[in-house]
């Protein structure tokens, strides 16, 4: 299968190439796309060298699938051009997520919604993906009514420039890469993406809106505070979730152990709980610190950690392509 990776030289794009290779996705020809300044640069995939090509050359080659991670405005502009030549686009940016004509897919939850007419599929925001993977089966069993979530997000979520800022600050070098309006090392920024008129950030509102769309339930109330911390390896989330039905903690453990994509990491007596350093490079969503909220009924506290570049982006996108292949919606 001819596969284009748009944003191939970026953090998500690099992870995408790793995941495609690891999962033996049937790539016969790779078309790595990046900005004009990278055209001609060589990248390696499955032991072979490939030259970065321009957007126009990639479209002219009519790949079966194009996986985008080059930012929202590029997706908005270029995804329809690929779709026009028959390419299925799986898009990692926020450009199409809330478009009512586009599916927002986490394969374990709603891949069955994809139809042959869907040519642009949206991959959700990283912080939303890991939360809904952890909550989906509990929602089916007990029905989620309200979620209060606070995030502790890795700098890898902002791309290469942000990782460089952290590393330059940490090593005492001159900071030439400024991704945030403040220092990030030895600091915490309660600010991810831009502020909206209601005082929330766009990242917070993504969690609110995307959760409802993916779980297919507009009645779920979500309130979020999203925070950037000087960490690489993954995003962590403190999730407080109120259900309609009463639950037993032992049933919650059982359901989570049986949930596809989830790994329960919870043995506090031995100081075992999910941490970004353990999620790094893995596809599983790690869940731990399970406990009842003692201040109100039917409410659970949990700690959810995942590698934002893997399940939060690249792995989820490749899993969408795999599902579409199984469903006969992708032709070689
Ligand atoms: N990081 C995450 O956790 C995460 C998770 C989910 C989704 N995303 C989304 O994925 C996208 C990329 O994120 P990232 O972290 O990988 O950023 P990044 O490391 O900054 O990489 C950006 C990529 O986009 C390419 N690019 C920039 N301008 C372009 C243009 N005009 N035409 C074609 N390609 C262009 C860059 O190519 P050059 O090397 O040539 O500049 C590079 O390959 C964003 O939309 C982000 O919101 C990121």
Tab-separated table of C-alpha atoms and ligand atoms in Angstrom:
chain	number	residue	atom	x	y	z
A	1	UNK	CA	0.000	0.000	0.000
A	2	UNK	CA	1.208	3.496	-0.863
A	3	UNK	CA	1.256	5.483	2.379
A	4	UNK	CA	1.926	9.213	2.790
A	5	UNK	CA	3.049	10.538	6.171
A	6	UNK	CA	2.528	14.295	6.203
A	7	UNK	CA	4.724	15.916	8.870
A	8	UNK	CA	7.167	12.996	8.656
A	9	UNK	CA	10.070	15.009	10.116
A	10	UNK	CA	8.134	16.049	13.235
A	11	UNK	CA	7.745	14.384	16.630
A	12	UNK	CA	4.409	12.720	15.832
A	13	UNK	CA	5.480	11.918	12.259
A	14	UNK	CA	8.663	10.215	13.517
A	15	UNK	CA	6.619	8.124	15.931
A	16	UNK	CA	4.193	7.350	13.104
A	17	UNK	CA	7.012	5.835	11.029
A	18	UNK	CA	8.105	3.730	14.032
A	19	UNK	CA	4.558	2.490	14.687
A	20	UNK	CA	3.896	1.661	11.005
A	21	UNK	CA	7.090	-0.422	10.955
A	22	UNK	CA	6.527	-2.108	14.352
A	23	UNK	CA	2.983	-3.123	13.491
A	24	UNK	CA	3.987	-4.355	10.021
A	25	UNK	CA	1.466	-2.125	8.308
A	26	UNK	CA	1.601	-3.261	4.650
A	27	UNK	CA	3.544	-0.269	3.294
A	28	UNK	CA	4.905	-0.919	-0.202
A	29	UNK	CA	5.830	2.680	-0.898
A	30	UNK	CA	6.312	5.446	1.631
A	31	UNK	CA	5.795	9.114	0.748
A	32	UNK	CA	7.241	11.247	3.571
A	33	UNK	CA	5.973	14.836	3.300
A	34	UNK	CA	7.187	17.874	5.245
A	35	UNK	CA	7.587	21.596	4.598
A	36	UNK	CA	9.377	22.851	1.491
A	37	UNK	CA	12.545	23.390	3.556
A	38	UNK	CA	12.798	19.631	4.202
A	39	UNK	CA	12.080	18.392	0.667
A	40	UNK	CA	14.945	16.179	-0.482
A	41	UNK	CA	16.058	15.410	3.091
A	42	UNK	CA	16.439	11.662	3.715
A	43	UNK	CA	14.571	9.723	6.342
A	44	UNK	CA	14.849	6.029	7.144
A	45	UNK	CA	11.971	3.582	7.217
A	46	UNK	CA	12.347	-0.199	7.619
A	47	UNK	CA	16.038	-0.041	6.751
A	48	UNK	CA	15.433	1.899	3.544
A	49	UNK	CA	16.157	5.553	2.829
A	50	UNK	CA	13.332	7.730	1.498
A	51	UNK	CA	13.525	11.329	0.304
A	52	UNK	CA	11.024	13.821	1.694
A	53	UNK	CA	8.663	14.856	-1.113
A	54	UNK	CA	6.485	17.927	-1.593
A	55	UNK	CA	2.755	17.942	-0.903
A	56	UNK	CA	1.982	18.211	-4.645
A	57	UNK	CA	4.192	15.236	-5.520
A	58	UNK	CA	2.553	13.147	-2.791
A	59	UNK	CA	-0.949	14.004	-4.043
A	60	UNK	CA	0.083	13.209	-7.628
A	61	UNK	CA	1.205	9.742	-6.453
A	62	UNK	CA	-2.378	9.042	-5.176
A	63	UNK	CA	-1.512	7.138	-1.995
A	64	UNK	CA	-4.158	4.823	-0.503
A	65	UNK	CA	-3.835	6.575	2.831
A	66	UNK	CA	-2.254	9.804	4.104
A	67	UNK	CA	-1.620	10.211	7.803
A	68	UNK	CA	-1.358	13.893	8.690
A	69	UNK	CA	0.496	15.491	11.600
A	70	UNK	CA	1.666	18.865	10.309
A	71	UNK	CA	-0.709	21.232	12.111
A	72	UNK	CA	-4.311	22.315	11.724
A	73	UNK	CA	-4.023	24.871	8.930
A	74	UNK	CA	-2.088	22.452	6.709
A	75	UNK	CA	-4.706	19.750	7.317
A	76	UNK	CA	-7.534	22.122	6.554
A	77	UNK	CA	-5.918	23.123	3.276
A	78	UNK	CA	-4.370	19.865	2.083
A	79	UNK	CA	-6.538	16.991	3.390
A	80	UNK	CA	-9.381	17.731	0.909
A	81	UNK	CA	-6.856	17.691	-1.952
A	82	UNK	CA	-5.800	14.134	-1.011
A	83	UNK	CA	-9.439	13.101	-0.508
A	84	UNK	CA	-10.262	14.387	-3.996
A	85	UNK	CA	-7.835	11.916	-5.593
A	86	UNK	CA	-9.343	9.046	-3.550
A	87	UNK	CA	-6.834	8.985	-0.663
A	88	UNK	CA	-8.175	8.268	2.818
A	89	UNK	CA	-6.822	10.921	5.198
A	90	UNK	CA	-6.322	10.204	8.898
A	91	UNK	CA	-5.725	13.565	10.515
A	92	UNK	CA	-3.991	14.191	13.848
A	93	UNK	CA	-4.705	17.912	14.036
A	94	UNK	CA	-7.785	19.598	15.458
A	95	UNK	CA	-8.902	20.815	12.004
A	96	UNK	CA	-11.742	18.317	11.440
A	97	UNK	CA	-12.504	16.869	14.864
A	98	UNK	CA	-15.678	18.794	15.615
A	99	UNK	CA	-16.905	18.918	12.002
A	100	UNK	CA	-20.258	17.103	12.189
A	101	UNK	CA	-19.585	15.469	8.811
A	102	UNK	CA	-16.316	13.883	10.038
A	103	UNK	CA	-15.865	10.860	12.330
A	104	UNK	CA	-13.714	11.284	15.438
A	105	UNK	CA	-12.327	7.833	16.061
A	106	UNK	CA	-10.737	5.847	18.866
A	107	UNK	CA	-10.695	2.356	17.319
A	108	UNK	CA	-11.471	0.466	20.561
A	109	UNK	CA	-14.610	2.595	20.941
A	110	UNK	CA	-16.189	3.688	17.677
A	111	UNK	CA	-14.340	2.397	14.583
A	112	UNK	CA	-17.603	0.750	13.509
A	113	UNK	CA	-18.990	4.213	12.682
A	114	UNK	CA	-16.601	4.580	9.698
A	115	UNK	CA	-18.279	4.100	6.311
A	116	UNK	CA	-16.937	3.975	2.716
A	117	UNK	CA	-17.995	7.620	2.314
A	118	UNK	CA	-15.576	8.786	5.020
A	119	UNK	CA	-12.467	10.076	3.289
A	120	UNK	CA	-11.179	12.322	6.099
A	121	UNK	CA	-11.128	10.712	9.555
A	122	UNK	CA	-10.153	12.746	12.606
A	123	UNK	CA	-7.828	11.453	15.310
A	124	UNK	CA	-8.786	12.950	18.697
A	125	UNK	CA	-6.643	15.106	20.943
A	126	UNK	CA	-4.038	13.149	22.942
A	127	UNK	CA	-5.408	14.032	26.381
A	128	UNK	CA	-8.938	13.050	25.316
A	129	UNK	CA	-7.881	9.706	23.814
A	130	UNK	CA	-6.289	8.329	26.978
A	131	UNK	CA	-9.210	9.467	29.142
A	132	UNK	CA	-11.933	7.928	26.958
A	133	UNK	CA	-10.013	4.656	26.530
A	134	UNK	CA	-9.993	4.392	30.338
A	135	UNK	CA	-13.645	5.426	30.718
A	136	UNK	CA	-15.421	3.783	27.793
A	137	UNK	CA	-16.268	0.389	29.369
A	138	UNK	CA	-17.098	2.003	32.705
A	139	UNK	CA	-19.435	4.339	30.807
A	140	UNK	CA	-21.134	1.349	29.149
A	141	UNK	CA	-21.640	-0.258	32.561
A	142	UNK	CA	-22.393	2.635	34.920
A	143	UNK	CA	-23.032	5.625	32.575
A	144	UNK	CA	-20.772	8.615	33.121
A	145	UNK	CA	-22.628	11.741	34.254
A	146	UNK	CA	-19.842	14.188	35.049
A	147	UNK	CA	-16.043	14.290	34.721
A	148	UNK	CA	-13.664	16.659	36.504
A	149	UNK	CA	-10.211	16.246	34.979
A	150	UNK	CA	-6.848	17.918	35.627
A	151	UNK	CA	-3.964	17.099	33.333
A	152	UNK	CA	-0.183	17.049	33.752
A	153	UNK	CA	1.013	17.147	30.151
A	154	UNK	CA	4.379	16.350	28.636
A	155	UNK	CA	6.285	18.949	26.589
A	156	UNK	CA	6.357	16.441	23.694
A	157	UNK	CA	2.717	17.446	23.178
A	158	UNK	CA	3.918	20.803	21.793
A	159	UNK	CA	6.391	19.356	19.274
A	160	UNK	CA	10.146	19.545	18.769
A	161	UNK	CA	10.504	23.223	19.633
A	162	UNK	CA	9.149	22.645	23.150
A	163	UNK	CA	11.421	19.684	23.872
A	164	UNK	CA	14.346	21.872	22.764
A	165	UNK	CA	13.210	24.703	25.088
A	166	UNK	CA	13.094	22.347	28.088
A	167	UNK	CA	16.466	20.772	27.302
A	168	UNK	CA	18.149	24.148	26.685
A	169	UNK	CA	16.815	25.521	29.970
A	170	UNK	CA	17.781	22.372	31.843
A	171	UNK	CA	21.346	22.340	30.534
A	172	UNK	CA	21.823	26.068	31.161
A	173	UNK	CA	22.351	26.842	27.456
A	174	UNK	CA	21.084	29.981	25.828
A	175	UNK	CA	17.383	29.468	25.054
A	176	UNK	CA	16.968	29.853	21.296
A	177	UNK	CA	13.819	27.730	21.090
A	178	UNK	CA	10.881	29.423	22.815
A	179	UNK	CA	7.693	27.372	22.557
A	180	UNK	CA	6.023	28.718	25.710
A	181	UNK	CA	5.552	32.287	27.049
A	182	UNK	CA	7.405	31.306	30.273
A	183	UNK	CA	10.244	29.013	31.322
A	184	UNK	CA	9.068	25.399	31.484
A	185	UNK	CA	11.911	23.795	33.447
A	186	UNK	CA	11.261	23.884	37.215
A	187	UNK	CA	7.865	25.370	36.404
A	188	UNK	CA	4.231	24.463	35.722
A	189	UNK	CA	2.066	26.267	33.144
A	190	UNK	CA	-1.730	26.148	33.583
A	191	UNK	CA	-2.002	27.041	29.922
A	192	UNK	CA	-2.232	24.699	26.920
A	193	UNK	CA	-3.220	26.130	23.532
A	194	UNK	CA	-4.973	29.519	23.405
A	195	UNK	CA	-7.414	31.029	25.895
A	196	UNK	CA	-11.045	31.223	24.804
A	197	UNK	CA	-13.665	33.833	25.740
A	198	UNK	CA	-15.053	31.655	28.565
A	199	UNK	CA	-11.670	31.644	30.361
A	200	UNK	CA	-10.913	28.020	29.467
A	201	UNK	CA	-8.128	27.079	27.068
A	202	UNK	CA	-8.792	25.477	23.707
A	203	UNK	CA	-7.170	22.258	25.002
A	204	UNK	CA	-9.657	22.193	27.909
A	205	UNK	CA	-12.600	22.722	25.589
A	206	UNK	CA	-11.271	19.980	23.268
A	207	UNK	CA	-11.541	17.546	26.186
A	208	UNK	CA	-15.115	18.705	26.867
A	209	UNK	CA	-16.381	18.494	23.284
A	210	UNK	CA	-14.406	15.504	21.991
A	211	UNK	CA	-15.369	13.283	24.955
A	212	UNK	CA	-19.068	13.756	24.186
A	213	UNK	CA	-18.572	13.108	20.477
A	214	UNK	CA	-16.467	9.942	20.894
A	215	UNK	CA	-18.660	8.422	23.614
A	216	UNK	CA	-21.718	9.496	21.614
A	217	UNK	CA	-23.389	11.100	24.613
A	218	UNK	CA	-24.029	14.846	24.713
A	219	UNK	CA	-25.361	14.678	28.255
A	220	UNK	CA	-21.920	13.953	29.768
A	221	UNK	CA	-20.690	17.026	31.645
A	222	UNK	CA	-16.923	17.578	31.511
A	223	UNK	CA	-14.834	20.275	33.160
A	224	UNK	CA	-11.071	20.355	32.593
A	225	UNK	CA	-7.917	22.137	33.715
A	226	UNK	CA	-5.009	21.326	31.405
A	227	UNK	CA	-1.471	21.922	32.616
A	228	UNK	CA	1.970	21.666	31.016
A	229	UNK	CA	4.747	20.225	33.171
A	230	UNK	CA	8.497	19.796	32.498
A	231	UNK	CA	8.238	16.108	31.636
A	232	UNK	CA	8.739	14.002	28.509
A	233	UNK	CA	7.279	10.541	28.003
A	234	UNK	CA	3.569	11.018	28.469
A	235	UNK	CA	0.569	12.845	29.796
A	236	UNK	CA	-0.928	12.148	33.240
A	237	UNK	CA	-4.502	12.900	34.282
A	238	UNK	CA	-6.343	13.017	37.594
A	239	UNK	CA	-9.889	12.019	36.654
A	240	UNK	CA	-12.853	12.340	39.011
A	241	UNK	CA	-15.873	10.659	37.475
A	242	UNK	CA	-19.442	10.556	38.702
A	243	UNK	CA	-21.638	7.705	37.414
A	244	UNK	CA	-25.393	7.319	37.214
A	245	UNK	CA	-25.217	3.773	38.659
A	246	UNK	CA	-23.566	2.664	41.897
A	247	UNK	CA	-20.380	0.577	41.483
A	248	UNK	CA	-18.226	-1.789	43.510
A	249	UNK	CA	-14.524	-0.990	43.360
A	250	UNK	CA	-13.652	-4.645	42.676
A	251	UNK	CA	-15.950	-4.602	39.614
A	252	UNK	CA	-14.260	-1.415	38.380
A	253	UNK	CA	-10.877	-3.190	38.615
A	254	UNK	CA	-12.252	-6.211	36.729
A	255	UNK	CA	-13.809	-4.066	33.975
A	256	UNK	CA	-10.605	-2.068	33.530
A	257	UNK	CA	-8.474	-5.239	33.427
A	258	UNK	CA	-10.735	-6.500	30.626
A	259	UNK	CA	-10.728	-3.178	28.708
A	260	UNK	CA	-8.820	-3.296	25.428
A	261	UNK	CA	-5.863	-0.899	25.487
A	262	UNK	CA	-5.864	-0.450	29.279
A	263	UNK	CA	-3.327	-1.763	31.768
A	264	UNK	CA	-4.134	-1.532	35.467
A	265	UNK	CA	-1.031	-0.452	37.426
A	266	UNK	CA	-2.194	-0.149	40.992
A	267	UNK	CA	-0.374	-1.533	44.025
A	268	UNK	CA	0.093	1.444	46.297
A	269	UNK	CA	1.437	-0.651	49.192
A	270	UNK	CA	4.479	-1.237	47.000
A	271	UNK	CA	4.506	2.307	45.559
A	272	UNK	CA	3.233	1.045	42.216
A	273	UNK	CA	1.162	3.505	40.174
A	274	UNK	CA	1.262	4.816	36.583
A	275	UNK	CA	4.048	7.255	35.695
A	276	UNK	CA	5.054	8.862	32.374
A	277	UNK	CA	8.478	7.239	32.492
A	278	UNK	CA	6.785	3.826	32.418
A	279	UNK	CA	4.268	4.788	29.713
A	280	UNK	CA	7.003	6.174	27.433
A	281	UNK	CA	7.290	4.261	24.152
A	282	UNK	CA	4.290	2.061	24.981
A	283	UNK	CA	0.787	1.885	23.546
A	284	UNK	CA	-1.101	0.986	26.723
A	285	UNK	CA	-3.135	3.467	28.739
A	286	UNK	CA	-1.996	2.937	32.339
A	287	UNK	CA	-4.650	3.321	35.049
A	288	UNK	CA	-4.122	3.351	38.801
A	289	UNK	CA	-4.794	5.090	42.149
A	290	UNK	CA	-8.381	3.806	41.898
A	291	UNK	CA	-10.407	4.941	44.859
A	292	UNK	CA	-13.853	6.048	45.787
A	293	UNK	CA	-14.498	9.790	46.111
A	294	UNK	CA	-15.605	9.827	49.739
A	295	UNK	CA	-17.317	13.222	49.453
A	296	UNK	CA	-20.194	12.077	47.246
A	297	UNK	CA	-21.888	8.871	46.041
A	298	UNK	CA	-21.202	6.949	42.794
A	299	UNK	CA	-17.944	8.821	42.183
A	300	UNK	CA	-14.520	7.395	41.365
A	301	UNK	CA	-11.031	8.888	41.362
A	302	UNK	CA	-8.440	7.538	38.971
A	303	UNK	CA	-4.972	8.404	37.627
A	304	UNK	CA	-4.497	7.831	33.899
A	305	UNK	CA	-1.144	7.953	32.079
A	306	UNK	CA	-0.226	7.333	28.424
A	307	UNK	CA	2.460	8.254	25.916
A	308	UNK	CA	0.861	11.159	24.034
A	309	UNK	CA	2.974	10.535	20.933
A	310	UNK	CA	1.920	6.832	20.821
A	311	UNK	CA	-1.692	6.085	21.837
A	312	UNK	CA	-2.337	9.835	21.978
A	313	UNK	CA	-1.367	10.270	18.321
A	314	UNK	CA	0.609	7.830	16.139
A	315	UNK	CA	-0.655	4.484	17.436
A	316	UNK	CA	-4.282	5.585	17.402
A	317	UNK	CA	-3.909	6.823	13.808
A	318	UNK	CA	-2.272	3.601	12.618
A	319	UNK	CA	-4.928	1.550	14.453
A	320	UNK	CA	-7.606	3.496	12.537
A	321	UNK	CA	-5.867	2.545	9.269
A	322	UNK	CA	-5.638	-1.101	10.394
A	323	UNK	CA	-9.357	-1.204	11.242
A	324	UNK	CA	-10.237	0.356	7.884
A	325	UNK	CA	-8.123	-2.279	6.169
A	326	UNK	CA	-9.964	-5.046	8.075
A	327	UNK	CA	-13.298	-3.441	7.209
A	328	UNK	CA	-12.372	-3.361	3.502
A	329	UNK	CA	-12.357	0.445	3.477
A	330	UNK	CA	-8.716	0.819	2.393
A	331	UNK	CA	-7.559	-0.537	-0.922
A	332	UNK	CA	-3.915	-1.242	-1.708
B	1	LIG	N1	2.746	16.111	19.944
B	1	LIG	C1	1.627	15.505	20.301
B	1	LIG	O1	1.438	14.884	21.379
B	1	LIG	C2	0.463	15.538	19.386
B	1	LIG	C3	-0.580	14.698	19.638
B	1	LIG	C4	-1.653	14.682	18.787
B	1	LIG	C5	-1.649	15.517	17.707
B	1	LIG	N2	-0.610	16.343	17.467
B	1	LIG	C6	-0.680	17.198	16.294
B	1	LIG	O2	0.262	16.767	15.319
B	1	LIG	C7	0.755	17.894	14.610
B	1	LIG	C8	2.282	17.917	14.621
B	1	LIG	O3	2.762	17.833	15.940
B	1	LIG	P1	4.299	17.532	16.272
B	1	LIG	O4	4.344	17.484	17.740
B	1	LIG	O5	4.816	16.367	15.480
B	1	LIG	O6	5.009	18.887	15.736
B	1	LIG	P2	6.493	19.120	15.200
B	1	LIG	O7	7.461	18.229	15.874
B	1	LIG	O8	6.702	20.581	15.269
B	1	LIG	O9	6.431	18.686	13.623
B	1	LIG	C9	5.703	19.403	12.656
B	1	LIG	C10	5.777	18.692	11.301
B	1	LIG	O10	4.960	19.391	10.345
B	1	LIG	C11	5.741	19.682	9.196
B	1	LIG	N3	5.310	20.918	8.520
B	1	LIG	C12	5.353	22.185	8.998
B	1	LIG	N4	4.908	23.052	8.052
B	1	LIG	C13	4.561	22.298	6.977
B	1	LIG	C14	4.051	22.603	5.680
B	1	LIG	N5	3.769	23.862	5.325
B	1	LIG	N6	3.808	21.582	4.820
B	1	LIG	C15	4.080	20.308	5.174
B	1	LIG	N7	4.583	19.957	6.379
B	1	LIG	C16	4.813	20.931	7.277
B	1	LIG	C17	7.137	19.833	9.737
B	1	LIG	O11	8.081	19.748	8.684
B	1	LIG	P3	9.532	20.496	8.752
B	1	LIG	O12	10.417	19.572	9.541
B	1	LIG	O13	9.911	20.590	7.327
B	1	LIG	O14	9.300	21.812	9.415
B	1	LIG	C18	7.173	18.648	10.703
B	1	LIG	O15	7.350	17.447	9.979
B	1	LIG	C19	0.043	19.097	15.234
B	1	LIG	O16	-1.142	19.338	14.481
B	1	LIG	C20	-0.323	18.638	16.589
B	1	LIG	O17	-1.442	19.345	17.081
B	1	LIG	C21	0.472	16.355	18.269
